[in-house]
């Protein structure tokens, strides 16, 4: 595997289900990110991890719960979601942990989530 | 609130012409700037990064940065139908909280290259 991978690629879940999204980066980066992308809206940053430590949580509802066991893996645990949470969820990684100027981010293919 | 603005388009350009995409940003202290390309149903792909005023060329792509006017642009020469996509502008800026840098994203410009 190369780059950033995400599983599953598509997910349909009911409002009472619990599911998890998985992201793995093979780039040797130090920082990982979860973004939400809804139609015709800018990317919304959800969570940032630098060296496994969470450094940003942009007022995300508690029904989204991130986990970062190491610098290569990132999870997003989902429970009791709402239909408005349907979106493309993107994982990204970068070499710079947020305190450097460059901060080039590389994205996985995303998980298309539909909440019914 | 720090913002990045892009015209949503669609911008329609004939094949072989130059496509010009523009982006303005609000934080005068921003240090680095990125253009991403996103095909329909796919994730964003980094195509250009620029850190200094002036032009940066990479193949058919040229990024232009003017920090005094707070805009960054992307030119695509000899446009091809395969260039049809949404182009996202991202600006690296300091958060107000704790001196971390964070990418602020524009909503993207949809580009259509007509054969």
PDB file of C-alpha atoms in Angstrom:
ATOM      1  CA  UNK A   1       0.000   0.000   0.000  1.00  0.00           C
ATOM      2  CA  UNK A   2       1.155   3.510  -0.738  1.00  0.00           C
ATOM      3  CA  UNK A   3       0.022   6.969   0.280  1.00  0.00           C
ATOM      4  CA  UNK A   4      -3.049   7.283   2.476  1.00  0.00           C
ATOM      5  CA  UNK A   5      -5.662   4.538   2.567  1.00  0.00           C
ATOM      6  CA  UNK A   6      -9.166   4.617   4.001  1.00  0.00           C
ATOM      7  CA  UNK A   7     -11.734   1.926   4.687  1.00  0.00           C
ATOM      8  CA  UNK A   8     -14.532   1.445   4.040  1.00  0.00           C
ATOM      9  CA  UNK A   9     -14.977   3.456   0.845  1.00  0.00           C
ATOM     10  CA  UNK A  10     -18.757   3.513   1.213  1.00  0.00           C
ATOM     11  CA  UNK A  11     -20.871   3.160   4.332  1.00  0.00           C
ATOM     12  CA  UNK A  12     -24.614   3.230   4.866  1.00  0.00           C
ATOM     13  CA  UNK A  13     -25.727   3.237   8.467  1.00  0.00           C
ATOM     14  CA  UNK A  14     -28.867   3.784  10.460  1.00  0.00           C
ATOM     15  CA  UNK A  15     -29.131   6.454  13.112  1.00  0.00           C
ATOM     16  CA  UNK A  16     -28.779   3.909  15.918  1.00  0.00           C
ATOM     17  CA  UNK A  17     -25.760   2.064  14.505  1.00  0.00           C
ATOM     18  CA  UNK A  18     -22.158   2.231  15.641  1.00  0.00           C
ATOM     19  CA  UNK A  19     -19.426   2.067  13.019  1.00  0.00           C
ATOM     20  CA  UNK A  20     -15.800   3.073  12.617  1.00  0.00           C
ATOM     21  CA  UNK A  21     -13.800   4.606   9.790  1.00  0.00           C
ATOM     22  CA  UNK A  22     -10.162   3.643   9.436  1.00  0.00           C
ATOM     23  CA  UNK A  23      -7.261   5.570   7.942  1.00  0.00           C
ATOM     24  CA  UNK A  24      -3.657   4.496   7.465  1.00  0.00           C
ATOM     25  CA  UNK A  25      -0.803   6.551   6.074  1.00  0.00           C
ATOM     26  CA  UNK A  26       2.328   5.009   4.557  1.00  0.00           C
ATOM     27  CA  UNK A  27       4.215   8.290   4.094  1.00  0.00           C
ATOM     28  CA  UNK A  28       6.085   8.483   7.401  1.00  0.00           C
ATOM     29  CA  UNK A  29       4.180  11.635   8.364  1.00  0.00           C
ATOM     30  CA  UNK A  30       3.699  12.993  11.870  1.00  0.00           C
ATOM     31  CA  UNK A  31       0.264  14.565  11.630  1.00  0.00           C
ATOM     32  CA  UNK A  32      -3.127  13.152  10.649  1.00  0.00           C
ATOM     33  CA  UNK A  33      -6.439  14.870  10.056  1.00  0.00           C
ATOM     34  CA  UNK A  34     -10.132  14.133   9.681  1.00  0.00           C
ATOM     35  CA  UNK A  35     -12.166  16.366   7.370  1.00  0.00           C
ATOM     36  CA  UNK A  36     -15.843  16.427   6.452  1.00  0.00           C
ATOM     37  CA  UNK A  37     -16.805  17.467   2.928  1.00  0.00           C
ATOM     38  CA  UNK A  38     -20.422  18.320   2.153  1.00  0.00           C
ATOM     39  CA  UNK A  39     -21.678  19.375  -1.257  1.00  0.00           C
ATOM     40  CA  UNK A  40     -20.697  22.925  -2.293  1.00  0.00           C
ATOM     41  CA  UNK A  41     -19.116  23.722   1.088  1.00  0.00           C
ATOM     42  CA  UNK A  42     -15.468  24.158   2.024  1.00  0.00           C
ATOM     43  CA  UNK A  43     -13.659  21.291   3.650  1.00  0.00           C
ATOM     44  CA  UNK A  44     -14.424  21.259   7.367  1.00  0.00           C
ATOM     45  CA  UNK A  45     -11.558  20.293   9.631  1.00  0.00           C
ATOM     46  CA  UNK A  46     -12.795  17.979  12.384  1.00  0.00           C
ATOM     47  CA  UNK A  47      -9.742  16.685  14.250  1.00  0.00           C
ATOM     48  CA  UNK A  48      -5.966  17.011  14.134  1.00  0.00           C
ATOM     49  CA  UNK A  49      -3.406  14.673  15.676  1.00  0.00           C
ATOM     50  CA  UNK A  50       0.285  15.557  15.945  1.00  0.00           C
ATOM     51  CA  UNK A  51       2.529  12.692  17.041  1.00  0.00           C
ATOM     52  CA  UNK A  52      -0.575  10.824  18.270  1.00  0.00           C
ATOM     53  CA  UNK A  53      -1.753  13.744  20.410  1.00  0.00           C
ATOM     54  CA  UNK A  54      -4.991  15.509  19.564  1.00  0.00           C
ATOM     55  CA  UNK A  55      -4.332  19.197  19.024  1.00  0.00           C
ATOM     56  CA  UNK A  56      -7.548  20.394  17.395  1.00  0.00           C
ATOM     57  CA  UNK A  57     -11.194  19.607  17.903  1.00  0.00           C
ATOM     58  CA  UNK A  58     -13.229  22.073  15.926  1.00  0.00           C
ATOM     59  CA  UNK A  59     -16.470  21.925  17.923  1.00  0.00           C
ATOM     60  CA  UNK A  60     -17.331  18.510  16.570  1.00  0.00           C
ATOM     61  CA  UNK A  61     -20.377  16.788  18.123  1.00  0.00           C
ATOM     62  CA  UNK A  62     -19.568  13.999  20.551  1.00  0.00           C
ATOM     63  CA  UNK A  63     -21.234  11.434  18.275  1.00  0.00           C
ATOM     64  CA  UNK A  64     -17.900  11.572  16.394  1.00  0.00           C
ATOM     65  CA  UNK A  65     -15.032  10.132  18.415  1.00  0.00           C
ATOM     66  CA  UNK A  66     -11.472  10.005  17.050  1.00  0.00           C
ATOM     67  CA  UNK A  67      -8.727   7.597  18.027  1.00  0.00           C
ATOM     68  CA  UNK A  68      -5.062   7.714  17.046  1.00  0.00           C
ATOM     69  CA  UNK A  69      -3.115   4.709  18.401  1.00  0.00           C
ATOM     70  CA  UNK A  70       0.077   5.676  16.546  1.00  0.00           C
ATOM     71  CA  UNK A  71       1.325   8.126  13.928  1.00  0.00           C
ATOM     72  CA  UNK A  72       0.267   5.863  11.061  1.00  0.00           C
ATOM     73  CA  UNK A  73      -3.294   4.992  12.039  1.00  0.00           C
ATOM     74  CA  UNK A  74      -6.376   7.086  12.666  1.00  0.00           C
ATOM     75  CA  UNK A  75      -9.928   6.028  13.410  1.00  0.00           C
ATOM     76  CA  UNK A  76     -13.227   7.862  13.535  1.00  0.00           C
ATOM     77  CA  UNK A  77     -15.850   6.132  15.658  1.00  0.00           C
ATOM     78  CA  UNK A  78     -19.434   6.965  14.780  1.00  0.00           C
ATOM     79  CA  UNK A  79     -22.561   6.487  16.874  1.00  0.00           C
ATOM     80  CA  UNK A  80     -26.139   7.791  16.837  1.00  0.00           C
ATOM     81  CA  UNK A  81     -25.492   9.888  13.747  1.00  0.00           C
ATOM     82  CA  UNK A  82     -28.021  12.205  12.122  1.00  0.00           C
ATOM     83  CA  UNK A  83     -28.995  12.353   8.425  1.00  0.00           C
ATOM     84  CA  UNK A  84     -27.160  15.702   8.127  1.00  0.00           C
ATOM     85  CA  UNK A  85     -23.936  13.853   8.925  1.00  0.00           C
ATOM     86  CA  UNK A  86     -24.091  12.236   5.494  1.00  0.00           C
ATOM     87  CA  UNK A  87     -20.982  13.456   3.658  1.00  0.00           C
ATOM     88  CA  UNK A  88     -17.575  12.465   2.335  1.00  0.00           C
ATOM     89  CA  UNK A  89     -15.149  11.917   5.221  1.00  0.00           C
ATOM     90  CA  UNK A  90     -11.550  12.484   4.276  1.00  0.00           C
ATOM     91  CA  UNK A  91      -8.402  11.548   6.102  1.00  0.00           C
ATOM     92  CA  UNK A  92      -5.175  13.422   5.401  1.00  0.00           C
ATOM     93  CA  UNK A  93      -1.618  13.388   6.660  1.00  0.00           C
ATOM     94  CA  UNK A  94       1.285  15.812   6.612  1.00  0.00           C
ATOM     95  CA  UNK A  95       4.944  15.797   7.563  1.00  0.00           C
ATOM     96  CA  UNK A  96       4.649  19.074   9.397  1.00  0.00           C
ATOM     97  CA  UNK A  97       2.794  18.776  12.671  1.00  0.00           C
ATOM     98  CA  UNK A  98       1.019  22.107  12.384  1.00  0.00           C
ATOM     99  CA  UNK A  99       3.802  24.270  13.766  1.00  0.00           C
ATOM    100  CA  UNK A 100       5.675  24.532  10.496  1.00  0.00           C
ATOM    101  CA  UNK A 101       4.947  26.782   7.589  1.00  0.00           C
ATOM    102  CA  UNK A 102       4.675  24.241   4.790  1.00  0.00           C
ATOM    103  CA  UNK A 103       1.925  21.870   5.990  1.00  0.00           C
ATOM    104  CA  UNK A 104       1.369  20.085   2.664  1.00  0.00           C
ATOM    105  CA  UNK A 105      -1.434  17.631   3.277  1.00  0.00           C
ATOM    106  CA  UNK A 106      -2.088  14.415   1.375  1.00  0.00           C
ATOM    107  CA  UNK A 107      -5.507  12.854   1.287  1.00  0.00           C
ATOM    108  CA  UNK A 108      -6.924   9.364   1.304  1.00  0.00           C
ATOM    109  CA  UNK A 109      -9.733   8.399  -1.099  1.00  0.00           C
ATOM    110  CA  UNK A 110     -12.422   9.159   1.479  1.00  0.00           C
ATOM    111  CA  UNK A 111     -15.414   7.314   2.895  1.00  0.00           C
ATOM    112  CA  UNK A 112     -18.804   8.220   1.443  1.00  0.00           C
ATOM    113  CA  UNK A 113     -21.143   8.030   4.438  1.00  0.00           C
ATOM    114  CA  UNK A 114     -24.912   7.909   4.158  1.00  0.00           C
ATOM    115  CA  UNK A 115     -27.014   8.041   7.333  1.00  0.00           C
ATOM    116  CA  UNK A 116     -30.560   6.762   6.917  1.00  0.00           C
TER     117      UNK A 116
ATOM    118  CA  UNK B   1     -12.811  34.810  11.112  1.00  0.00           C
ATOM    119  CA  UNK B   2     -10.088  33.839   8.648  1.00  0.00           C
ATOM    120  CA  UNK B   3     -11.494  33.134   5.207  1.00  0.00           C
ATOM    121  CA  UNK B   4     -10.519  31.965   1.751  1.00  0.00           C
ATOM    122  CA  UNK B   5     -12.740  33.031  -1.140  1.00  0.00           C
ATOM    123  CA  UNK B   6     -13.086  31.460  -4.564  1.00  0.00           C
ATOM    124  CA  UNK B   7     -15.583  31.962  -7.349  1.00  0.00           C
ATOM    125  CA  UNK B   8     -17.646  28.760  -7.407  1.00  0.00           C
ATOM    126  CA  UNK B   9     -17.981  28.796 -11.207  1.00  0.00           C
ATOM    127  CA  UNK B  10     -18.415  26.865 -13.321  1.00  0.00           C
ATOM    128  CA  UNK B  11     -15.620  28.382 -15.348  1.00  0.00           C
ATOM    129  CA  UNK B  12     -15.837  27.190 -18.926  1.00  0.00           C
ATOM    130  CA  UNK B  13     -12.683  27.337 -21.053  1.00  0.00           C
ATOM    131  CA  UNK B  14     -12.123  26.012 -24.586  1.00  0.00           C
ATOM    132  CA  UNK B  15      -9.568  23.256 -25.042  1.00  0.00           C
ATOM    133  CA  UNK B  16      -6.086  24.621 -25.648  1.00  0.00           C
ATOM    134  CA  UNK B  17      -6.772  27.969 -23.964  1.00  0.00           C
ATOM    135  CA  UNK B  18      -5.429  29.255 -20.644  1.00  0.00           C
ATOM    136  CA  UNK B  19      -7.610  28.672 -17.598  1.00  0.00           C
ATOM    137  CA  UNK B  20      -7.201  31.243 -14.829  1.00  0.00           C
ATOM    138  CA  UNK B  21      -8.385  30.448 -11.301  1.00  0.00           C
ATOM    139  CA  UNK B  22      -8.315  32.989  -8.505  1.00  0.00           C
ATOM    140  CA  UNK B  23      -8.377  32.919  -4.732  1.00  0.00           C
ATOM    141  CA  UNK B  24      -8.321  35.673  -2.098  1.00  0.00           C
ATOM    142  CA  UNK B  25      -7.608  35.273   1.583  1.00  0.00           C
ATOM    143  CA  UNK B  26      -8.211  37.391   4.639  1.00  0.00           C
ATOM    144  CA  UNK B  27      -5.242  36.669   6.930  1.00  0.00           C
ATOM    145  CA  UNK B  28      -2.358  38.934   5.962  1.00  0.00           C
ATOM    146  CA  UNK B  29       0.011  36.797   8.045  1.00  0.00           C
ATOM    147  CA  UNK B  30      -0.520  33.645   5.934  1.00  0.00           C
ATOM    148  CA  UNK B  31       2.742  32.069   4.841  1.00  0.00           C
ATOM    149  CA  UNK B  32       1.998  29.225   2.444  1.00  0.00           C
ATOM    150  CA  UNK B  33      -0.573  28.537  -0.215  1.00  0.00           C
ATOM    151  CA  UNK B  34      -1.753  25.429  -1.998  1.00  0.00           C
ATOM    152  CA  UNK B  35      -3.823  24.419  -4.993  1.00  0.00           C
ATOM    153  CA  UNK B  36      -5.593  21.082  -4.975  1.00  0.00           C
ATOM    154  CA  UNK B  37      -7.493  19.423  -7.806  1.00  0.00           C
ATOM    155  CA  UNK B  38     -10.556  17.331  -7.017  1.00  0.00           C
ATOM    156  CA  UNK B  39     -12.260  15.191  -9.631  1.00  0.00           C
ATOM    157  CA  UNK B  40     -15.912  14.374  -9.084  1.00  0.00           C
ATOM    158  CA  UNK B  41     -16.266  11.595  -6.520  1.00  0.00           C
ATOM    159  CA  UNK B  42     -12.547  11.642  -5.684  1.00  0.00           C
ATOM    160  CA  UNK B  43     -10.416  13.170  -2.952  1.00  0.00           C
ATOM    161  CA  UNK B  44      -8.329  16.379  -3.292  1.00  0.00           C
ATOM    162  CA  UNK B  45      -4.908  15.999  -4.894  1.00  0.00           C
ATOM    163  CA  UNK B  46      -2.117  18.505  -4.248  1.00  0.00           C
ATOM    164  CA  UNK B  47      -0.901  20.039  -7.508  1.00  0.00           C
ATOM    165  CA  UNK B  48       0.958  23.222  -6.507  1.00  0.00           C
ATOM    166  CA  UNK B  49       2.349  24.904  -3.423  1.00  0.00           C
ATOM    167  CA  UNK B  50       3.788  28.420  -3.295  1.00  0.00           C
ATOM    168  CA  UNK B  51       5.480  30.294  -0.474  1.00  0.00           C
ATOM    169  CA  UNK B  52       7.007  33.448  -2.003  1.00  0.00           C
ATOM    170  CA  UNK B  53       5.624  36.348  -3.988  1.00  0.00           C
ATOM    171  CA  UNK B  54       5.782  35.886  -7.728  1.00  0.00           C
ATOM    172  CA  UNK B  55       5.294  32.957 -10.084  1.00  0.00           C
ATOM    173  CA  UNK B  56       6.043  29.278  -9.690  1.00  0.00           C
ATOM    174  CA  UNK B  57       5.828  27.062 -12.747  1.00  0.00           C
ATOM    175  CA  UNK B  58       5.388  23.285 -12.925  1.00  0.00           C
ATOM    176  CA  UNK B  59       4.670  21.925 -16.380  1.00  0.00           C
ATOM    177  CA  UNK B  60       1.430  23.435 -17.658  1.00  0.00           C
ATOM    178  CA  UNK B  61       0.613  24.891 -14.230  1.00  0.00           C
ATOM    179  CA  UNK B  62       1.718  28.279 -12.896  1.00  0.00           C
ATOM    180  CA  UNK B  63       0.870  29.516  -9.425  1.00  0.00           C
ATOM    181  CA  UNK B  64       1.023  33.242  -8.776  1.00  0.00           C
ATOM    182  CA  UNK B  65       1.177  34.833  -5.338  1.00  0.00           C
ATOM    183  CA  UNK B  66       0.697  38.475  -4.394  1.00  0.00           C
ATOM    184  CA  UNK B  67       0.805  38.845  -0.612  1.00  0.00           C
ATOM    185  CA  UNK B  68       0.261  42.624  -0.705  1.00  0.00           C
ATOM    186  CA  UNK B  69      -3.060  42.139  -2.479  1.00  0.00           C
ATOM    187  CA  UNK B  70      -3.783  38.872  -0.652  1.00  0.00           C
ATOM    188  CA  UNK B  71      -4.505  36.784  -3.676  1.00  0.00           C
ATOM    189  CA  UNK B  72      -3.164  33.639  -5.214  1.00  0.00           C
ATOM    190  CA  UNK B  73      -3.988  32.341  -8.663  1.00  0.00           C
ATOM    191  CA  UNK B  74      -3.487  29.222 -10.740  1.00  0.00           C
ATOM    192  CA  UNK B  75      -2.976  29.310 -14.487  1.00  0.00           C
ATOM    193  CA  UNK B  76      -3.378  26.181 -16.594  1.00  0.00           C
ATOM    194  CA  UNK B  77      -1.871  26.487 -20.047  1.00  0.00           C
ATOM    195  CA  UNK B  78      -2.997  24.393 -23.017  1.00  0.00           C
ATOM    196  CA  UNK B  79      -6.095  23.264 -21.119  1.00  0.00           C
ATOM    197  CA  UNK B  80      -7.175  19.686 -21.692  1.00  0.00           C
ATOM    198  CA  UNK B  81     -10.563  18.025 -21.063  1.00  0.00           C
ATOM    199  CA  UNK B  82      -8.793  15.994 -18.348  1.00  0.00           C
ATOM    200  CA  UNK B  83      -8.242  19.260 -16.453  1.00  0.00           C
ATOM    201  CA  UNK B  84     -11.998  19.491 -15.862  1.00  0.00           C
ATOM    202  CA  UNK B  85     -12.354  19.296 -12.083  1.00  0.00           C
ATOM    203  CA  UNK B  86     -12.932  21.418  -9.016  1.00  0.00           C
ATOM    204  CA  UNK B  87      -9.858  23.365  -7.912  1.00  0.00           C
ATOM    205  CA  UNK B  88      -9.490  24.061  -4.207  1.00  0.00           C
ATOM    206  CA  UNK B  89      -7.364  26.852  -2.771  1.00  0.00           C
ATOM    207  CA  UNK B  90      -5.933  26.309   0.713  1.00  0.00           C
ATOM    208  CA  UNK B  91      -4.062  28.825   2.844  1.00  0.00           C
ATOM    209  CA  UNK B  92      -1.840  27.921   5.777  1.00  0.00           C
ATOM    210  CA  UNK B  93      -2.469  30.309   8.614  1.00  0.00           C
ATOM    211  CA  UNK B  94      -1.843  30.511  12.337  1.00  0.00           C
ATOM    212  CA  UNK B  95      -4.800  29.605  14.479  1.00  0.00           C
ATOM    213  CA  UNK B  96      -5.752  32.141  17.100  1.00  0.00           C
ATOM    214  CA  UNK B  97      -5.500  29.624  19.916  1.00  0.00           C
ATOM    215  CA  UNK B  98      -2.092  28.069  20.243  1.00  0.00           C
ATOM    216  CA  UNK B  99       0.303  29.009  17.455  1.00  0.00           C
ATOM    217  CA  UNK B 100      -0.510  25.973  15.362  1.00  0.00           C
ATOM    218  CA  UNK B 101      -0.804  26.344  11.621  1.00  0.00           C
ATOM    219  CA  UNK B 102      -4.016  25.174  10.012  1.00  0.00           C
ATOM    220  CA  UNK B 103      -5.175  25.012   6.409  1.00  0.00           C
ATOM    221  CA  UNK B 104      -8.156  27.224   5.660  1.00  0.00           C
ATOM    222  CA  UNK B 105      -9.994  26.045   2.545  1.00  0.00           C
ATOM    223  CA  UNK B 106     -11.948  27.772  -0.164  1.00  0.00           C
ATOM    224  CA  UNK B 107     -15.124  26.132  -1.444  1.00  0.00           C
ATOM    225  CA  UNK B 108     -13.519  25.502  -4.833  1.00  0.00           C
ATOM    226  CA  UNK B 109     -13.976  26.585  -8.448  1.00  0.00           C
ATOM    227  CA  UNK B 110     -15.464  24.126 -10.894  1.00  0.00           C
ATOM    228  CA  UNK B 111     -13.541  24.183 -14.165  1.00  0.00           C
ATOM    229  CA  UNK B 112     -14.940  22.787 -17.394  1.00  0.00           C
ATOM    230  CA  UNK B 113     -12.691  22.409 -20.437  1.00  0.00           C
ATOM    231  CA  UNK B 114     -14.772  22.233 -23.602  1.00  0.00           C
ATOM    232  CA  UNK B 115     -13.367  20.145 -26.485  1.00  0.00           C
TER     233      UNK B 115
END
